[in-house]
């Protein structure tokens, strides 16, 4: 199956990366709004899943291309973030996505994998698939540039901090 | 203020373009989900607005970058669609977006304008701004490639059609 | 090694695809100017090689990023073109490329592989490597959208045609 | 005329920016190879020109898309570099370019203008035009992300330095 995902292996800077990624994802109301969940977190790899519900569709009944971009951007950001030090947060510098087929399925899967991890910038390749009747349709492919912001914890600071 | 918006003037192929664009936009449940509305439709130009609500934010309280991409993609698609013949629909081939500043504002505005309109492909430049205390912050800029699908009406066909 | 190359298998529409690709490549003066050669042509896949010579460098002595883009664009275009019917030519609609490391090597290799082949548009993933002392450094990765122009032969028409 | 160029006004960090940009450009053998010259340098803006010569063409006799990308990337890099401190160099992180019309003209002009200037990253919009019989054809439009590398002088260090 065509995919533009890399096969790199990376060592995380922070052993607690998975809990950190899951905690950050869960603090994003926009992910809850569209019903996206974090399926897989490995060093430099992240998968975000989302069931197709009527309220995330466009005028033809497929999942909206913007929603496809949302889960792709999210997966890409967390693939990068998984490799960052604990005391850092992630910013999306830019992304480019080709929508190759209608997002026609009961479930969407965005898979992102780091292509190159640098100190400041991390490049991530991602793909989005629609699952229908057990088959995976390759809907979208893209590349993202993520930035590591050192010394800016991802978690919100409380009054006590 | 920096902007990458073109200044082209275009003649629509269909005099009823505005009603057609507004009708199509309104049939997108995903736009209703995030509270986006179609503010302006002119030949080759489209603006989409969205108030900042808690459920479209990320972990820092700003509007989620994926949501920024959603309204940008939507504005770009309808900027192109405004120039299409009545018997056509629009597909997003691809887009690329740079997120330049946090989407920190009470209201978001995505403005898209056609750079080049071709028979099959139409290139659209877009910008997204966050309005805060009356000031407009330039949050994102990008380019999209849109495809005209002739003979595929955008409206859903009913049993009678 | 990280790569964003797909693994799709494609059947060419034209059995004489390799000769057609090689002929077209050889008619590009710009490829001769920079010393690029067509190394590999398979259905949906193309590799372009180029030795590092002083006249293709930038101010630090590495191969110029624009030259990296030239061989990437060329490989991507011919990866798509290999799948086209004989009576067609290829146009680059757009491409996006991340430069991930300086092009520091004695030889450059651009490898492009089709991710999705459609009737009008074909999406291609590409990577560029620099070979130095037998090691391959992953310098660049990108995505391109190519368009099939049917009924427009790639070869120049002569006065008699 | 459609254009995606910004209209920002920027103050250079280094009063000697123009001499610094021109010196760097002139040290790029690849620009000499294709006959490109630096036409205009202002704070945050750069124009690169190139006459059409047979050796920069593709198989249809137009300027090669990769060459169009080269002058666009170069203009974008120097538009950013014009705003950098004296003790810095510029790296292209990534760029995306739409080729909208064949580069059919006697002279090419790439114009790049900074959209947003940040401490680490600078976003640049660019357009490429072909001049033919006194008319300017808008051939390409794009966006680039440039990185400022502080403490790395652009000029090559000599043995004495």
XYZ file of C-alpha atoms in Angstrom:
644
model
C 0.000 0.000 0.000
C 1.387 3.381 -0.887
C 2.491 5.414 2.091
C 4.919 8.224 2.625
C 5.751 7.245 6.159
C 9.347 6.877 7.215
C 10.718 3.922 9.080
C 13.121 5.709 11.381
C 13.760 4.610 14.911
C 14.200 7.237 17.528
C 15.133 7.370 21.183
C 12.942 9.675 23.228
C 14.670 12.335 25.318
C 12.083 11.818 28.048
C 11.231 8.304 29.240
C 7.782 9.511 30.278
C 6.954 10.615 26.745
C 3.773 8.577 26.327
C 2.061 9.898 29.443
C 3.144 13.411 28.499
C 1.711 13.089 24.978
C -1.560 11.563 26.196
C -1.952 14.239 28.839
C -1.418 17.021 26.315
C -3.815 15.479 23.782
C -6.499 15.164 26.416
C -6.232 18.856 27.231
C -7.273 19.803 23.659
C -11.005 20.554 23.620
C -10.942 20.632 19.800
C -10.008 16.938 19.703
C -12.918 16.102 21.976
C -15.231 18.211 19.798
C -14.564 16.055 16.740
C -14.377 12.776 18.668
C -10.701 12.091 17.954
C -8.744 9.745 20.209
C -5.056 9.021 20.556
C -4.598 5.416 19.453
C -0.851 4.872 19.391
C 2.154 6.711 20.766
C 5.682 5.463 20.132
C 8.949 7.384 19.893
C 8.538 9.517 16.780
C 5.200 7.948 15.811
C 1.626 8.820 16.599
C -1.774 7.589 15.426
C -5.028 9.473 15.900
C -8.373 7.805 15.218
C -11.835 9.258 14.741
C -15.165 7.647 14.009
C -17.183 9.175 11.197
C -20.114 11.035 12.718
C -22.584 13.210 10.809
C -21.341 16.424 12.388
C -17.812 16.119 10.961
C -18.938 15.752 7.344
C -19.118 18.083 4.353
C -21.911 18.498 1.829
C -21.371 15.092 0.180
C -21.475 13.134 3.425
C -17.733 12.425 3.568
C -15.539 13.539 6.440
C -14.659 17.215 5.874
C -11.199 17.809 4.433
C -10.538 20.293 7.209
C -11.247 17.598 9.792
C -8.849 15.294 7.954
C -6.274 18.076 8.281
C -7.044 18.450 11.994
C -6.295 14.851 12.889
C -3.269 14.834 10.574
C -1.826 17.983 12.151
C -2.513 16.592 15.604
C -0.848 13.252 14.870
C 2.132 15.033 13.330
C 2.524 17.374 16.276
C 2.485 14.548 18.807
C 4.837 12.371 16.758
C 7.355 15.202 17.094
C 6.465 16.015 20.698
C 7.126 12.392 21.718
C 10.825 13.038 21.067
C 11.057 16.349 22.897
C 12.512 16.919 26.360
C 9.978 17.044 29.192
C 10.334 20.793 29.603
C 9.197 21.732 26.109
C 6.114 22.262 24.031
C 5.462 21.851 20.315
C 4.390 24.377 17.679
C 3.233 23.603 14.156
C 5.374 25.759 11.856
C 3.612 24.630 8.687
C 2.101 21.643 6.973
C 1.184 20.626 3.448
C -1.410 17.988 2.702
C -2.625 16.340 -0.487
C -6.188 15.079 -0.332
C -6.077 12.074 -2.659
C -9.507 10.463 -2.213
C -12.780 11.311 -0.484
C -12.712 10.468 3.234
C -15.373 7.831 2.751
C -15.345 5.439 5.691
C -16.701 4.627 9.114
C -13.435 5.458 10.838
C -10.500 7.726 10.039
C -6.897 6.991 10.987
C -4.100 9.568 10.848
C -0.595 8.144 11.181
C 2.423 10.396 11.532
C 6.068 9.487 11.730
C 9.121 11.648 12.224
C 11.396 11.812 9.188
C 14.071 13.967 10.779
C 14.431 15.071 14.353
C 16.507 18.173 14.925
C 17.178 20.278 17.963
C 14.867 23.091 16.883
C 12.862 21.671 13.974
C 11.414 18.217 13.432
C 10.043 17.074 10.062
C 7.101 14.673 10.103
C 5.449 12.683 7.304
C 1.808 11.738 7.731
C -0.925 9.768 6.009
C -4.655 9.587 6.607
C -6.733 6.522 5.872
C -10.492 5.879 5.814
C -11.599 2.441 6.951
C -14.672 1.077 5.217
C -15.862 -2.494 5.434
C -12.490 -3.505 6.785
C -10.521 -1.934 3.933
C -8.165 0.998 4.395
C -8.360 3.734 1.772
C -5.377 6.096 1.567
C -7.107 9.505 1.632
C -4.380 12.001 2.330
C -0.622 12.369 2.583
C 1.469 15.241 3.813
C 4.504 16.740 5.483
C 4.734 18.947 8.541
C 7.439 21.067 10.150
C 7.250 21.146 13.940
C 9.199 23.375 16.310
C 10.459 22.519 19.774
C 9.969 25.346 22.264
C 12.368 24.627 25.101
C 11.584 25.880 28.576
C 7.895 26.228 27.819
C 6.076 23.400 29.556
C 3.085 22.143 27.600
C 0.885 21.898 30.680
C -0.912 25.034 31.809
C 0.700 26.757 34.750
C -1.492 26.934 37.787
C -1.640 29.811 40.203
C 0.705 27.904 42.477
C 3.358 27.289 39.842
C 0.069 44.717 7.192
C 1.728 41.751 5.555
C -0.622 39.613 3.526
C -0.223 37.193 0.689
C -3.604 37.888 -0.839
C -3.881 38.614 -4.528
C -5.808 41.507 -5.994
C -7.183 39.817 -9.080
C -10.575 40.596 -10.491
C -12.579 37.758 -11.918
C -15.854 37.343 -13.742
C -17.971 34.492 -12.425
C -19.163 31.905 -14.949
C -22.468 31.675 -13.087
C -24.349 34.849 -12.152
C -25.965 33.001 -9.257
C -22.584 32.211 -7.692
C -23.236 33.755 -4.300
C -26.433 31.823 -3.607
C -24.736 28.653 -4.830
C -21.734 29.178 -2.522
C -23.901 30.010 0.479
C -26.132 26.999 -0.127
C -23.139 24.662 -0.339
C -21.509 26.109 2.784
C -24.702 25.677 4.747
C -24.861 21.997 3.848
C -21.529 21.334 5.626
C -22.219 20.001 9.115
C -18.542 20.401 10.012
C -18.797 24.189 9.589
C -21.800 24.270 11.912
C -19.908 22.107 14.421
C -17.165 24.706 14.825
C -19.481 27.716 14.559
C -18.047 29.046 11.280
C -20.103 31.380 9.130
C -19.692 32.638 5.582
C -19.087 36.370 5.878
C -18.243 37.513 2.357
C -18.575 36.007 -1.111
C -17.332 37.865 -4.174
C -16.052 36.519 -7.480
C -12.829 34.735 -6.569
C -12.915 35.876 -2.945
C -14.372 34.359 0.193
C -14.219 35.161 3.900
C -15.153 32.754 6.681
C -15.535 33.950 10.251
C -15.654 32.037 13.506
C -15.978 33.182 17.108
C -13.514 31.718 19.564
C -15.361 29.250 21.770
C -13.770 26.963 24.359
C -14.501 23.805 22.369
C -12.335 24.839 19.393
C -9.199 25.462 21.448
C -6.004 23.534 22.106
C -4.155 23.010 25.369
C -2.989 26.623 25.671
C -6.449 28.129 25.189
C -5.815 29.378 21.634
C -7.896 28.276 18.661
C -6.567 24.880 17.524
C -4.287 25.011 14.480
C -6.403 22.343 12.840
C -9.466 24.566 13.210
C -7.496 27.407 11.654
C -6.789 25.056 8.756
C -10.480 24.106 8.514
C -11.717 27.648 7.998
C -8.794 28.423 5.684
C -9.485 25.362 3.519
C -13.184 26.210 3.477
C -12.610 29.834 2.465
C -10.151 28.735 -0.232
C -12.534 26.148 -1.641
C -15.405 28.603 -1.888
C -13.227 31.354 -3.368
C -12.519 28.942 -6.215
C -16.070 27.570 -6.364
C -17.451 31.104 -6.814
C -15.858 31.125 -10.287
C -17.049 27.693 -11.375
C -19.965 26.950 -13.704
C -23.247 26.071 -11.998
C -22.966 22.406 -12.895
C -19.726 21.729 -11.053
C -18.361 20.971 -7.629
C -15.023 21.718 -6.020
C -12.356 19.403 -4.619
C -9.350 20.404 -2.520
C -6.320 18.902 -4.248
C -3.854 20.132 -1.628
C -3.016 23.025 0.598
C -0.015 24.302 2.493
C -0.310 26.572 5.481
C 2.211 28.373 7.669
C 1.044 29.043 11.199
C 2.831 32.288 12.059
C 1.355 33.267 15.420
C -0.936 31.718 18.030
C -4.632 32.110 17.130
C -5.182 34.335 20.128
C -8.370 36.332 19.652
C -12.099 36.505 20.180
C -12.865 35.988 16.534
C -11.070 34.321 13.625
C -11.244 35.488 10.018
C -10.064 33.426 7.051
C -9.787 35.338 3.780
C -9.073 33.540 0.511
C -8.563 34.992 -2.927
C -7.980 33.286 -6.237
C -4.509 33.847 -7.671
C -5.069 31.962 -10.918
C -8.260 30.488 -12.282
C -7.849 27.712 -14.822
C -10.301 25.376 -16.472
C -9.349 22.392 -14.305
C -7.236 23.841 -11.490
C -7.585 27.054 -9.545
C -4.857 28.366 -7.243
C -5.957 30.249 -4.136
C -3.953 32.296 -1.608
C -5.347 32.585 1.891
C -4.645 34.299 5.197
C -6.118 33.820 8.644
C -6.368 36.587 11.210
C -7.288 36.645 14.902
C -9.167 39.715 16.094
C -8.455 40.774 19.652
C -9.478 44.054 21.202
C -10.151 45.419 17.740
C -6.711 44.536 16.373
C -6.160 41.977 13.635
C -3.249 39.578 14.138
C -1.989 37.748 11.061
C -1.935 34.125 12.283
C -1.572 32.018 9.162
C -0.882 32.219 5.455
C -1.125 29.577 2.780
C -1.790 28.385 -0.733
C -4.341 25.875 -1.997
C -4.925 24.035 -5.252
C -8.596 23.471 -6.039
C -10.087 21.291 -8.780
C -13.240 21.914 -10.752
C -15.292 18.765 -11.252
C -17.583 19.513 -14.183
C -20.905 17.738 -14.480
C -20.959 16.945 -10.768
C -23.489 19.218 -9.138
C -22.508 20.199 -5.628
C -26.038 19.760 -4.257
C -27.095 16.260 -3.256
C -29.330 14.604 -5.829
C -32.726 13.709 -4.517
C -34.754 10.706 -5.611
C -36.680 12.984 -7.958
C -33.658 14.468 -9.644
C 16.614 4.972 7.192
C 13.848 7.518 7.240
C 12.151 7.981 3.912
C 8.777 9.165 2.792
C 8.706 6.993 -0.289
C 5.696 4.827 -0.999
C 5.869 1.193 -1.941
C 3.077 1.107 -4.498
C 3.186 -1.085 -7.548
C 1.790 0.316 -10.748
C 1.148 -0.942 -14.243
C 2.231 1.471 -16.958
C -0.375 2.434 -19.566
C 2.353 2.409 -22.203
C 4.716 -0.553 -22.485
C 7.349 1.723 -24.005
C 7.386 3.961 -20.942
C 11.103 3.717 -20.203
C 12.246 4.780 -23.666
C 9.681 7.579 -23.614
C 10.892 8.861 -20.234
C 14.557 8.666 -21.220
C 13.918 10.441 -24.488
C 12.063 13.257 -22.751
C 14.722 13.643 -20.071
C 17.440 13.868 -22.679
C 15.638 16.716 -24.419
C 15.927 18.922 -21.296
C 18.932 21.228 -21.671
C 18.608 22.260 -18.020
C 19.380 18.701 -16.894
C 22.514 18.663 -19.051
C 23.522 22.063 -17.648
C 23.696 20.717 -14.101
C 25.066 17.301 -15.080
C 22.019 15.297 -13.988
C 21.441 11.832 -15.408
C 18.471 9.481 -15.323
C 19.598 6.498 -13.281
C 16.463 4.383 -12.846
C 13.047 4.279 -14.471
C 10.391 1.828 -13.295
C 6.610 2.119 -13.383
C 5.848 4.952 -10.972
C 9.445 5.320 -9.843
C 12.336 7.428 -11.046
C 15.844 8.178 -9.804
C 17.974 11.092 -10.962
C 21.651 11.316 -10.069
C 24.069 14.190 -10.211
C 27.741 14.471 -9.284
C 28.700 17.411 -7.113
C 30.597 19.889 -9.239
C 31.749 23.352 -8.123
C 29.324 25.153 -10.422
C 26.205 23.721 -8.735
C 27.172 24.862 -5.240
C 26.139 27.715 -2.973
C 28.289 29.951 -0.818
C 29.189 27.230 1.697
C 30.345 24.741 -0.931
C 27.310 22.450 -0.657
C 25.023 21.688 -3.575
C 22.590 24.613 -3.948
C 19.113 23.980 -2.506
C 17.613 25.082 -5.782
C 19.605 22.422 -7.602
C 18.344 19.864 -5.075
C 14.836 21.036 -5.968
C 15.579 20.719 -9.701
C 16.558 17.065 -9.554
C 13.702 16.322 -7.134
C 11.128 17.986 -9.393
C 12.562 16.191 -12.398
C 12.492 12.770 -10.710
C 8.933 13.400 -9.508
C 7.724 14.464 -12.942
C 9.178 11.401 -14.632
C 7.896 9.027 -11.933
C 4.402 10.262 -12.842
C 5.089 10.401 -16.584
C 6.139 6.741 -16.566
C 2.498 5.831 -15.880
C 0.953 8.106 -18.502
C -0.363 7.049 -21.905
C 2.024 7.532 -24.818
C 0.086 10.486 -26.183
C 0.453 12.714 -23.124
C 2.846 15.071 -21.468
C 3.395 15.976 -17.819
C 3.102 19.309 -16.022
C 4.263 20.083 -12.492
C 1.251 21.596 -10.702
C 3.120 22.218 -7.471
C 5.681 20.776 -5.120
C 6.727 21.230 -1.527
C 10.141 20.297 -0.265
C 11.779 20.254 3.156
C 15.541 20.690 3.132
C 16.626 18.678 6.158
C 20.417 18.678 5.929
C 23.088 20.395 3.847
C 23.635 18.655 0.503
C 27.135 17.701 1.494
C 28.337 14.851 -0.705
C 30.121 13.833 -3.857
C 26.948 12.663 -5.557
C 23.265 13.535 -5.190
C 20.422 11.072 -5.675
C 16.778 12.093 -6.056
C 14.295 9.236 -5.778
C 10.610 9.765 -6.535
C 7.754 7.313 -6.249
C 4.094 7.715 -7.113
C 1.803 7.663 -4.086
C -1.452 7.930 -6.014
C -2.029 7.779 -9.732
C -5.225 9.374 -10.981
C -6.550 10.098 -14.442
C -5.772 13.819 -14.253
C -3.542 14.236 -11.197
C -0.760 12.048 -9.853
C 0.750 12.549 -6.398
C 4.446 11.775 -5.990
C 6.627 11.512 -2.879
C 10.325 12.202 -3.258
C 13.532 12.162 -1.256
C 16.989 13.468 -2.010
C 20.167 11.953 -0.626
C 23.801 13.056 -0.633
C 26.382 10.298 -0.888
C 29.628 10.931 0.922
C 32.286 8.327 1.611
C 29.781 5.611 0.788
C 27.156 6.865 3.242
C 23.780 8.215 2.153
C 22.596 11.336 3.954
C 18.879 12.121 3.718
C 18.939 15.793 2.638
C 15.424 16.551 1.477
C 11.911 15.145 1.375
C 8.846 16.374 -0.433
C 5.573 15.890 -2.243
C 4.597 16.892 -5.758
C 1.340 17.100 -7.707
C 1.706 16.250 -11.379
C -0.874 16.706 -14.142
C -1.410 14.488 -17.157
C -2.052 16.488 -20.327
C -3.699 14.068 -22.731
C -3.344 14.583 -26.457
C -0.232 16.702 -26.017
C 2.733 14.630 -27.070
C 5.844 15.358 -25.068
C 8.119 15.341 -28.126
C 8.453 18.577 -30.072
C 6.421 18.686 -33.263
C 8.487 19.143 -36.353
C 7.515 21.202 -39.347
C 6.301 18.022 -41.011
C 4.056 16.927 -38.165
C -2.543 41.550 -11.384
C -2.828 38.620 -9.018
C 0.043 38.325 -6.618
C 0.550 36.812 -3.245
C 3.194 39.263 -2.179
C 2.893 41.006 1.147
C 3.259 44.713 1.669
C 5.050 44.681 4.990
C 7.665 47.204 5.928
C 10.612 46.026 7.925
C 13.611 47.576 9.584
C 16.844 45.708 8.944
C 18.894 44.671 11.981
C 22.070 45.432 10.044
C 22.442 48.732 8.202
C 24.857 47.087 5.781
C 22.275 44.522 4.696
C 22.398 45.246 0.973
C 26.157 44.802 0.625
C 25.934 41.657 2.753
C 23.166 40.181 0.566
C 24.949 41.055 -2.677
C 28.201 39.604 -1.446
C 26.529 36.350 -0.441
C 24.647 36.062 -3.727
C 27.815 36.576 -5.697
C 29.490 33.727 -3.859
C 26.915 31.220 -5.196
C 28.337 29.481 -8.261
C 24.907 27.972 -9.004
C 23.457 31.435 -9.595
C 26.252 32.225 -12.043
C 25.674 28.882 -13.780
C 22.100 29.796 -14.688
C 22.827 33.472 -15.349
C 20.767 34.844 -12.460
C 21.463 38.323 -11.118
C 20.330 40.150 -8.017
C 18.165 43.022 -9.248
C 16.687 44.551 -6.100
C 17.443 44.310 -2.396
C 15.317 46.150 0.140
C 14.547 45.303 3.775
C 12.483 42.118 3.553
C 12.297 42.191 -0.249
C 14.467 40.701 -2.963
C 14.211 40.359 -6.734
C 16.268 37.965 -8.827
C 16.313 38.221 -12.612
C 17.454 35.774 -15.245
C 17.478 35.968 -19.024
C 16.053 32.982 -20.855
C 18.929 31.088 -22.435
C 18.662 27.759 -24.237
C 20.568 25.873 -21.552
C 18.003 26.589 -18.809
C 15.033 25.204 -20.754
C 13.053 21.984 -20.665
C 11.836 19.863 -23.566
C 9.218 22.374 -24.741
C 11.630 25.309 -24.881
C 10.289 27.043 -21.757
C 12.449 27.785 -18.741
C 12.682 24.593 -16.657
C 10.392 24.491 -13.618
C 13.362 23.562 -11.478
C 15.170 26.712 -12.610
C 12.056 28.718 -11.736
C 12.272 27.133 -8.283
C 15.963 28.000 -8.022
C 15.506 31.727 -8.549
C 12.397 31.725 -6.332
C 14.229 29.971 -3.493
C 17.168 32.318 -3.893
C 15.003 35.451 -3.846
C 13.116 34.136 -0.814
C 16.287 33.323 1.077
C 17.785 36.747 0.492
C 14.533 38.551 1.331
C 14.775 36.910 4.752
C 18.544 37.332 5.027
C 18.208 41.095 4.457
C 16.559 41.324 7.889
C 19.063 39.186 9.765
C 21.849 40.420 12.027
C 25.274 40.674 10.421
C 26.595 37.651 12.288
C 24.117 35.152 10.865
C 23.430 33.011 7.863
C 20.190 31.764 6.301
C 18.910 28.227 5.745
C 15.907 27.228 3.637
C 13.742 25.060 5.892
C 11.161 24.341 3.204
C 9.279 25.880 0.326
C 6.145 25.161 -1.641
C 5.582 26.459 -5.142
C 2.674 26.330 -7.552
C 3.657 26.502 -11.205
C 0.681 28.269 -12.772
C 1.778 28.900 -16.354
C 4.671 27.878 -18.594
C 7.752 30.051 -18.066
C 7.469 31.437 -21.569
C 9.412 34.669 -21.823
C 12.723 36.306 -22.606
C 13.419 37.178 -18.999
C 12.349 35.714 -15.667
C 11.773 37.743 -12.518
C 11.427 36.216 -9.041
C 10.147 38.596 -6.383
C 10.088 37.595 -2.732
C 8.774 39.526 0.232
C 8.810 38.674 3.912
C 5.356 38.006 5.363
C 6.494 37.485 8.933
C 9.904 37.985 10.452
C 10.589 36.060 13.631
C 13.685 35.583 15.709
C 14.298 32.034 14.472
C 11.949 31.602 11.499
C 10.978 34.010 8.751
C 8.093 33.335 6.367
C 8.439 34.628 2.807
C 5.918 34.834 -0.041
C 7.261 34.788 -3.576
C 6.081 35.074 -7.162
C 7.813 34.418 -10.441
C 6.986 36.232 -13.650
C 8.019 35.719 -17.276
C 8.444 38.849 -19.346
C 7.542 38.513 -23.010
C 7.122 41.401 -25.407
C 6.907 43.769 -22.459
C 4.133 41.852 -20.721
C 4.585 40.127 -17.369
C 3.064 36.661 -17.062
C 2.552 35.354 -13.519
C 4.142 31.895 -13.747
C 4.561 30.728 -10.190
C 3.631 31.578 -6.623
C 4.840 30.116 -3.365
C 5.743 30.309 0.278
C 9.040 29.593 1.996
C 10.179 29.119 5.586
C 13.667 30.456 6.266
C 15.784 29.949 9.379
C 18.211 32.392 10.926
C 21.410 30.726 12.110
C 22.959 33.135 14.595
C 26.688 33.149 15.123
C 27.344 31.504 11.780
C 28.706 34.138 9.440
C 27.618 33.630 5.864
C 31.055 34.409 4.432
C 33.569 31.571 4.285
C 36.169 31.721 7.018
C 39.680 32.109 5.760
C 42.739 30.555 7.280
C 43.416 33.833 9.034
C 39.998 34.157 10.598
